[in-house]
Structures are given as structure tokens and as C-alpha cells.
Short mmCIF file of C-alpha atoms in Angstrom, two decimals:
data_model
loop_
_atom_site.label_atom_id
_atom_site.label_comp_id
_atom_site.label_asym_id
_atom_site.label_seq_id
_atom_site.Cartn_x
_atom_site.Cartn_y
_atom_site.Cartn_z
CA MET A 234 -0.14 0.00 -0.04
CA HIS A 235 1.18 3.36 -0.86
CA GLN A 236 2.55 5.67 1.94
CA PRO A 237 1.81 8.98 2.20
CA GLU A 238 4.79 11.22 1.80
CA LYS A 239 5.83 12.86 5.23
CA PRO A 240 6.55 16.56 5.53
CA SER A 241 9.88 18.27 5.34
CA PRO A 242 11.54 19.35 8.22
CA GLU A 243 10.64 22.88 7.23
CA ARG A 244 7.14 22.27 7.42
CA ILE A 245 7.15 20.32 10.50
CA ARG A 246 8.83 23.22 12.18
CA ARG A 247 6.32 25.44 10.89
CA ALA A 248 3.73 23.42 12.12
CA ARG A 249 5.25 23.66 15.75
CA GLU A 250 5.47 27.27 15.33
CA ASP A 251 1.79 27.44 14.40
CA SER A 252 0.79 25.31 17.36
CA PRO A 253 3.35 25.87 19.90
CA LYS A 254 1.09 24.83 22.94
CA ILE A 255 0.12 21.20 21.38
CA ARG A 256 2.08 18.60 22.92
CA GLY A 257 4.53 17.01 20.78
CA ARG A 258 2.94 13.60 21.18
CA ASP A 259 -0.44 15.05 19.73
CA LEU A 260 1.22 17.27 16.98
CA ALA A 261 3.09 14.36 15.43
CA ALA A 262 -0.20 12.12 15.15
CA ARG A 263 -1.50 15.13 13.13
CA LEU A 264 1.38 15.33 10.91
CA GLY A 265 1.22 11.68 10.41
CA ILE A 266 4.94 11.25 11.88
CA SER A 267 6.42 9.79 15.10
CA GLU A 268 7.19 11.89 17.90
CA ALA A 269 11.10 11.28 17.57
CA GLU A 270 10.70 12.67 13.62
CA LEU A 271 8.80 15.89 15.06
CA VAL A 272 12.11 16.21 17.41
CA ALA A 273 14.65 15.67 14.88
CA ALA A 274 13.40 18.43 12.45
CA HIS A 275 14.64 20.96 14.91
CA CYS A 276 18.19 19.61 14.95
CA GLY A 277 20.10 23.03 14.20
CA PHE A 278 17.20 24.90 15.93
CA GLY A 279 17.53 24.29 19.56
CA THR A 280 17.80 20.33 19.07
CA VAL A 281 20.96 18.48 19.10
CA ARG A 282 21.07 14.86 18.33
CA ILE A 283 23.03 12.57 20.92
CA GLU A 284 24.06 9.03 21.40
CA PRO A 285 21.64 7.03 23.32
CA ARG A 286 24.16 5.37 25.01
CA VAL A 287 22.07 4.63 28.21
CA ASN A 288 24.52 3.49 30.67
CA ASP A 289 26.47 6.83 30.10
CA VAL A 290 23.34 8.85 30.41
CA LEU A 291 22.13 7.41 33.62
CA THR A 292 25.62 7.46 35.14
CA SER A 293 26.36 11.26 34.28
CA LEU A 294 22.70 12.38 35.37
CA GLY A 295 23.43 12.16 38.90
CA ALA A 296 25.93 15.25 38.59
CA VAL A 297 23.13 17.25 36.99
CA GLY A 298 21.16 17.02 40.24
CA GLU A 299 17.42 17.61 40.83
CA VAL A 300 15.57 16.84 37.47
CA MET A 301 12.00 15.33 36.38
CA ALA A 302 11.99 12.19 35.22
CA LEU A 303 8.84 11.25 32.93
CA THR A 304 7.72 7.86 31.49
CA ARG A 305 4.72 7.43 29.72
CA ASN A 306 2.79 5.25 27.63
CA ASP A 307 -0.46 5.96 25.35
CA SER A 308 -2.87 6.16 28.68
CA ALA A 309 -0.60 7.38 31.23
CA VAL A 310 2.12 9.76 32.21
CA HIS A 311 4.46 9.35 35.06
CA GLU A 312 6.42 12.08 36.30
CA LYS A 313 8.99 12.04 39.31
CA ILE A 314 11.10 14.93 40.49
CA GLY A 315 14.56 13.81 42.08
CA SER A 316 18.04 12.72 41.50
CA TYR A 317 19.56 9.73 39.46
CA ASP A 318 21.00 8.12 42.44
CA ARG A 319 22.00 4.71 42.95
CA VAL A 320 22.18 3.59 39.09
CA PHE A 321 23.24 0.23 38.33
CA THR A 322 24.15 -0.61 34.58
CA GLY A 323 24.42 -3.58 32.86
CA LYS A 324 24.66 -4.99 28.96
CA HIS A 325 21.00 -5.46 28.60
CA HIS A 326 19.23 -3.83 31.44
CA ALA A 327 19.81 -0.86 33.85
CA ILE A 328 18.18 0.20 37.18
CA VAL A 329 17.85 3.35 39.14
CA LEU A 330 17.19 2.93 42.84
CA GLY A 331 16.85 6.34 43.98
CA ASN A 332 14.56 7.59 46.83
CA ASP A 333 12.75 9.42 44.18
CA ILE A 334 13.60 8.66 40.96
CA ASP A 335 12.97 4.70 40.53
CA LEU A 336 13.17 2.81 37.02
CA ARG A 337 13.85 -0.57 35.23
CA ILE A 338 15.22 0.11 31.84
CA PHE A 339 15.63 -2.20 28.91
CA LEU A 340 18.45 -0.75 26.97
CA LYS A 341 18.45 -2.26 23.51
CA VAL A 342 15.11 -0.42 23.05
CA TRP A 343 16.78 2.99 23.36
CA ALA A 344 17.28 3.90 19.91
CA HIS A 345 17.29 7.80 19.19
CA GLY A 346 18.32 10.73 21.80
CA PHE A 347 18.11 14.34 21.75
CA ALA A 348 18.76 17.20 23.81
CA VAL A 349 16.10 19.81 23.40
CA GLU A 350 16.16 23.45 24.54
CA THR A 351 12.77 25.64 24.03
CA CYS A 352 11.57 29.06 25.09
CA ASP A 353 8.67 29.07 27.44
CA GLY A 354 7.14 32.89 28.18
CA GLY A 355 11.03 33.83 28.20
CA GLU A 356 12.08 30.80 30.16
CA ILE A 357 14.56 28.56 28.52
CA CYS A 358 13.51 24.81 29.08
CA ARG A 359 16.08 21.90 28.73
CA CYS A 360 15.21 18.16 28.61
CA LEU A 361 16.80 15.01 27.09
CA GLN A 362 14.53 12.99 25.15
CA PHE A 363 14.87 9.32 23.98
CA PHE A 364 12.94 7.13 21.74
CA ASP A 365 12.56 3.65 20.44
CA ALA A 366 13.57 2.47 17.01
CA ALA A 367 9.70 3.17 15.64
CA GLY A 368 10.23 6.81 17.13
CA GLU A 369 8.05 6.20 20.36
CA ALA A 370 9.34 8.20 23.35
CA VAL A 371 10.96 6.09 25.80
CA HIS A 372 12.11 8.47 28.69
CA LYS A 373 12.42 11.85 29.07
CA VAL A 374 14.47 14.00 31.55
CA HIS A 375 13.62 17.51 32.29
CA LEU A 376 15.85 19.90 34.22
CA ARG A 377 14.59 21.98 37.09
CA PRO A 378 15.44 25.53 38.26
CA SER A 379 18.24 24.06 40.87
CA SER A 380 19.94 21.52 38.12
CA ASN A 381 23.31 21.76 37.20
CA LEU A 382 23.90 23.42 33.97
CA TYR A 383 27.79 22.84 33.85
CA ALA A 384 27.04 19.08 34.26
CA TYR A 385 24.19 19.00 31.95
CA GLN A 386 26.39 20.55 28.94
CA LYS A 387 29.29 18.30 29.75
CA LEU A 388 26.81 15.17 29.30
CA THR A 389 25.42 16.73 26.13
CA ASP A 390 28.62 17.49 24.64
CA GLU A 391 30.10 13.98 25.30
CA LEU A 392 27.21 12.27 23.70
CA GLN A 393 26.87 14.62 20.81
CA SER A 394 26.32 12.91 17.51
CA SER A 395 28.40 13.44 14.52
CA ASN A 396 24.82 13.28 12.68
CA GLN A 397 22.89 16.43 13.01
CA GLU A 398 20.60 15.83 9.79
CA PRO A 399 17.08 17.00 10.57
CA ILE A 400 15.60 13.89 9.09
CA LEU A 401 15.09 10.53 10.97
CA SER A 402 14.75 7.28 9.76
CA VAL A 403 12.12 5.02 11.92
CA LYS A 404 11.38 1.51 11.68
CA GLN A 405 7.63 0.55 11.42
CA ARG A 406 6.73 -1.91 14.39
CA SER A 407 5.43 -5.08 13.52
CA ALA A 408 2.14 -6.22 15.06
CA GLU A 409 2.44 -8.43 18.11
CA ASN A 410 1.38 -11.84 17.89
CA ILE A 411 -0.16 -13.22 20.86
CA ALA A 412 -0.74 -16.97 20.82
CA LYS A 413 -4.00 -18.37 21.33
CA ILE A 414 -4.88 -20.96 24.00
CA PRO A 415 -4.76 -24.51 22.32
CA ASP A 416 -6.07 -26.64 24.92
CA GLN A 417 -8.06 -24.69 27.33
CA ALA A 418 -8.21 -27.22 30.06
CA ALA A 419 -4.53 -28.22 29.70
CA ILE A 420 -3.44 -24.84 30.16
CA VAL A 421 -5.27 -23.63 32.69
CA ASP A 422 -4.13 -26.56 35.14
CA ASP A 423 -0.60 -25.84 33.71
CA LEU A 424 -0.92 -22.10 34.64
CA ARG A 425 -2.33 -22.89 38.33
CA GLU A 426 0.46 -25.17 38.66
CA HIS A 427 2.91 -22.85 37.87
CA TRP A 428 1.27 -19.86 39.51
CA SER A 429 0.73 -21.77 42.77
CA ARG A 430 4.48 -22.29 43.10
CA LEU A 431 5.47 -18.66 42.75
CA THR A 432 7.89 -17.47 45.68
CA ASP A 433 8.72 -14.09 44.02
CA VAL A 434 6.70 -11.34 42.21
CA HIS A 435 9.51 -11.04 39.78
CA GLN A 436 9.13 -14.82 38.72
CA PHE A 437 5.78 -13.76 37.15
CA PHE A 438 7.23 -12.65 33.82
CA ASP A 439 9.20 -15.84 33.27
CA MET A 440 6.37 -18.03 34.00
CA LEU A 441 4.32 -16.30 31.21
CA LYS A 442 7.23 -16.64 28.84
CA THR A 443 7.48 -20.34 29.92
CA LEU A 444 3.93 -20.74 29.10
CA ASN A 445 3.45 -18.49 25.82
CA LEU A 446 0.87 -16.19 27.52
CA SER A 447 0.40 -12.49 27.91
CA ARG A 448 -0.23 -11.14 31.28
CA ARG A 449 -4.06 -10.39 30.49
CA GLN A 450 -4.37 -13.79 29.22
CA ALA A 451 -3.10 -15.21 32.10
CA VAL A 452 -5.34 -13.33 34.76
CA ARG A 453 -8.56 -14.03 32.51
CA ILE A 454 -8.09 -17.88 32.91
CA VAL A 455 -6.08 -18.58 36.07
CA GLY A 456 -9.39 -18.46 38.62
CA GLN A 457 -10.99 -15.74 40.69
CA ASP A 458 -8.66 -17.14 43.74
CA TYR A 459 -5.51 -15.46 41.98
CA ALA A 460 -7.12 -12.84 39.99
CA TRP A 461 -10.70 -11.20 39.77
CA LEU A 462 -12.41 -8.57 37.59
CA LEU A 463 -12.96 -5.33 39.23
CA ASN A 464 -15.51 -2.32 38.13
CA ASN A 465 -13.47 -0.01 35.92
CA ASP A 466 -13.90 2.94 38.56
CA ALA A 467 -11.86 0.54 40.66
CA VAL A 468 -8.51 2.67 39.99
CA SER A 469 -10.33 6.13 40.73
CA ALA A 470 -11.64 4.65 44.09
CA MET A 471 -8.33 3.14 45.00
CA PHE A 472 -6.76 6.80 44.66
CA HIS A 473 -9.29 8.31 46.68
CA HIS A 474 -8.96 5.94 49.41
CA ALA A 475 -5.49 5.76 49.57
CA ALA A 476 -5.26 9.64 49.56
CA GLU A 477 -7.88 9.93 52.34
CA ASP A 478 -6.04 7.10 54.66
CA GLU A 479 -2.68 8.33 53.75
CA MET A 480 -1.83 4.51 52.61
CA PRO A 481 1.62 4.60 50.59
CA ILE A 482 1.33 2.74 47.31
CA MET A 483 3.41 1.59 44.21
CA CYS A 484 2.72 2.99 41.23
CA PHE A 485 3.92 1.55 37.94
CA VAL A 486 3.91 2.93 34.32
CA GLY A 487 5.59 1.73 31.53
CA ASN A 488 6.65 1.03 27.76
CA ARG A 489 8.66 -1.27 25.88
CA GLY A 490 11.90 0.31 27.08
CA CYS A 491 11.27 2.05 30.64
CA ILE A 492 9.35 1.41 33.65
CA GLN A 493 8.96 4.27 36.24
CA ILE A 494 7.80 3.75 40.02
CA HIS A 495 6.44 6.23 42.66
CA SER A 496 6.64 4.61 46.08
CA GLY A 497 5.10 6.59 48.89
CA SER A 498 1.61 8.11 49.78
CA ILE A 499 -0.52 10.26 47.46
CA LYS A 500 -2.20 13.62 48.79
CA SER A 501 -3.76 15.62 45.83
CA VAL A 502 -6.09 13.59 43.66
CA LYS A 503 -8.06 15.32 40.93
CA GLN A 504 -10.62 14.33 38.29
CA ILE A 505 -10.39 16.81 35.09
CA GLY A 506 -12.66 15.35 32.27
CA PRO A 507 -11.47 11.97 31.50
CA TRP A 508 -8.17 12.18 33.29
CA ILE A 509 -7.41 11.40 36.87
CA ASN A 510 -4.47 13.60 38.14
CA VAL A 511 -2.32 13.03 41.19
CA LEU A 512 -0.75 16.44 41.76
CA ASP A 513 1.73 16.07 44.61
CA GLU A 514 4.82 17.87 45.37
CA THR A 515 7.48 15.52 43.71
CA PHE A 516 5.05 13.03 41.85
CA HIS A 517 2.65 13.70 39.29
CA LEU A 518 0.50 11.17 37.54
CA HIS A 519 -1.94 11.53 34.48
CA LEU A 520 -4.08 8.64 33.71
CA ARG A 521 -6.74 8.52 30.62
CA THR A 522 -9.62 6.47 32.52
CA HIS A 523 -11.65 6.29 29.25
CA HIS A 524 -8.89 4.23 27.83
CA ILE A 525 -9.10 1.39 30.64
CA ARG A 526 -11.19 -1.43 29.36
CA GLU A 527 -10.40 -3.83 32.25
CA VAL A 528 -9.11 -3.75 36.00
CA TRP A 529 -7.88 -6.83 37.73
CA ALA A 530 -7.12 -7.67 41.16
CA VAL A 531 -3.93 -9.99 40.87
CA ARG A 532 -2.62 -12.08 44.15
CA LYS A 533 0.70 -13.63 43.58
CA PRO A 534 2.35 -16.25 46.27
CA THR A 535 5.71 -15.20 47.50
CA LYS A 536 7.78 -16.60 50.26
CA ASP A 537 6.50 -13.75 52.48
CA GLY A 538 2.72 -14.36 52.03
CA HIS A 539 0.56 -13.31 48.97
CA VAL A 540 1.13 -10.00 47.07
CA THR A 541 -2.07 -8.29 45.49
CA SER A 542 -1.75 -5.76 42.70
CA LEU A 543 -4.32 -3.75 40.88
CA GLU A 544 -3.64 -3.81 36.80
CA ALA A 545 -5.34 -1.71 34.35
CA TYR A 546 -5.42 -2.91 30.93
CA GLY A 547 -6.32 -1.13 27.62
CA ALA A 548 -8.35 -2.37 24.59
CA ASP A 549 -5.15 -3.75 23.23
CA GLY A 550 -4.78 -6.10 25.84
CA LYS A 551 -1.50 -4.41 27.15
CA MET A 552 -1.39 -3.09 30.74
CA ILE A 553 -1.62 0.44 31.17
CA ILE A 554 -0.70 0.98 34.86
CA GLN A 555 -0.23 -1.32 38.07
CA PHE A 556 -0.54 -0.91 41.72
CA PHE A 557 0.72 -2.41 44.93
CA GLY A 558 0.86 -1.66 48.35
CA THR A 559 4.31 -0.22 49.61
CA ARG A 560 6.49 -3.03 50.93
CA LYS A 561 10.03 -4.12 51.23
CA GLU A 562 11.64 -7.40 50.24
CA GLY A 563 11.13 -10.06 53.13
CA GLU A 564 8.00 -7.78 54.42
CA PRO A 565 4.31 -9.39 54.40
CA GLU A 566 1.73 -7.12 52.34
CA ARG A 567 0.19 -4.34 54.18
CA ASP A 568 -3.16 -5.35 55.86
CA ASP A 569 -4.80 -1.87 55.00
CA TRP A 570 -3.69 -2.42 51.22
CA ARG A 571 -4.99 -6.23 51.09
CA LEU A 572 -8.30 -4.86 52.84
CA LEU A 573 -8.64 -2.15 50.07
CA THR A 574 -8.13 -4.23 46.98
CA GLU A 575 -10.27 -7.34 48.12
CA ASN A 576 -13.53 -4.60 48.71
CA LEU A 577 -13.24 -2.79 45.79
CA PRO A 578 -16.47 -3.49 43.63
CA ARG A 579 -15.99 -6.69 41.62
CA ILE A 580 -17.74 -7.88 38.25
CA ALA A 581 -18.86 -11.35 37.76
CA SER A 582 -17.58 -11.88 34.13
CA SER A 583 -18.63 -14.83 32.42
CA SER A 584 -16.25 -14.33 29.77
CA ALA A 585 -13.54 -13.96 32.08
CA ALA A 586 -14.39 -16.44 34.34
CA SER A 587 -14.58 -18.98 31.55
CA GLY A 588 -11.55 -17.99 29.97
CA ASN A 589 -12.92 -16.56 26.75
CA THR A 590 -10.04 -15.58 24.64
CA ASP A 591 -11.96 -13.83 21.76
CA ALA A 592 -10.53 -10.53 22.53
CA TYR A 593 -7.29 -11.55 21.55
#
């Protein structure tokens, strides 16, 4: 099928000048390009292409001091203010375990990087932006008034790419193939056996990989003693209860290249149109509630007793956002979190209970 011709860098820059307030992600969609192509078009106009050497970026960011880390997917935006402390790098993965900025990073996904400088009302705004091979945002780092500009400039100078062309080549993402369940009874028994033998929540991904199941398939067929369907308003209800009771929670938002985590209490929860927002001093979350197709409470065995998560899924079957009660390794689950999740309004869904996979 013939692909429409993409706009030139000049046209992209004019579109940005004509619509300075629209979010980059939305403007890119309007122009029929990826967000990374929108950013690349400004190379030489306040934007510098940098090498996405993730481990070097992470180890250098500590010197920059206080920043705002942003990770998002199509339905949720997770923002944390803090420093890149306790960085641990590796060949395939990296993690940041600071008191405020807590990340799980998958290095091979980070394909493009840019240092972006813009002017907003006379104020200069600086940030690092990283994208995957398809041009979708993976992670962004926004400087704050107290950030160390010298350390930031040193980082960007060291990573500056020799290629500063305003045109970016992105790869078309192939559709993900989710296997159908071949033998319903056999796979459910196998899943329940594997599930019952979990001793750590981090074993869950390997279990899904072994059984060739998506996360949503697994929660739909495992049985209501391990996973039960909730009303779609359960996430909003959880936020309001957690804020009112000052209950510390863990909030995970991720994409293919990065997962960002908030741990702690929340205070200011506001519903604005279809968005539910947490607007605290060092943590902002913006969640499109109308994107939520299903909400599940999921119980996983661990050596410290079972742990309960709250998981929201979109129409594509992918998880939008996930929550736990705050806990440390070796500690049991918080009683107040367990009580809350077990009393959120449930849905008696025949399709979910029977493991109907037509939606896949």
C-alpha cells in the first residue's frame, strides 16, 4: 500500500510554530509522523542529536542534580522529581533505585536521543528525550531550576552525535502476535500449577514466557482465587481511598523501554474530564480513565505471603498501569492495602471466568 509522503523538516517546524502549545505527541500524530521525527526536524534549531548510550547517560545524570523524570505510554504519564541516585548498569538492563527516581530500563529499546532546548514565556527549558526505533518516546529528563547546567552541558557535549541531520529514519513496528490458547483445560491446569509455585513477584514474567501467555490472558483464565475482575472505577476509588487514608502505594507506568515507579503516599487527587491526576509536590500522574477496558486484582504467592496488585488494561490487551501496597523485600503485604483491594467492587464476568479469548 502506498505510504503518504512525510512532511519536510521545514514544514514540521512551521507546524510547531503555528501550534506552540499542543503536545509534541499530539502534533506528531496530526502530521502523520512519529514524535522522534518531530523532534529531529528541529536539529540545528535548539535541538542536538545525542548518542543513546544509556549507561553513560544514567551514570552522568547524578551530577546534574534535581530533575524531573518522565515515562509514559499511550494512556498514562508518570512524572517524578528527584535525582538519579543508585544507578546500576548492565549489558541488557539498567536500574535506578533512588529515593525518588526509581526505574527499570531495557537498553536495546533506546534507539534515538536528543537534547532539546525551547523557550516558554521567556524561560529556557531544557530536556533529554529518548525514543525507540519506531520513534515512540521511551523516557524524558527535564531540568529543574536547581539543576547543574554545567554537568548537563558536559553530558550533552560528550554524547553529541556526528549526525545532526533534521531527518530521522524510523522503523515500522510489526504487530505483536499473541498466541491463542490451544487446549483450554490443559493450559489452565498448567498455569495454576506454575502460579501456585511462585515465591517472588519477579518470577511472574518468566512464568508467562514459559507458558507463552500474555499477562492479560493469564489473569483472565487462572481463576478467581488468583485474579478477579473489578469495576473500571476501581482505580479512581483506590486513589481516593489511598489519599484519604495516607496509605503508601507503589505505582508503575511503563513502555517497552522503561518502567517508572512511585513509592509512597499520595495527597492531591483530581479528576479533570477523562483524566485522573495526582498532583503532589514530587509526583505527578496523569491517567486517561476512558482508555481503561479492564481492571483486575491479582494475587501472587511469595515467600512472605501473597501479594496483591491492581492492574488496568487497555483495549489492546496491554497493561496501562499497575499498583501495589508499598512493601520491602522480606516484609508481608500491608493489611490496609489488602483490605482495600479485596473490597473494591467486583464484576461477575462470564467471559473472563470462562477464559474466553475472543478479544485476543
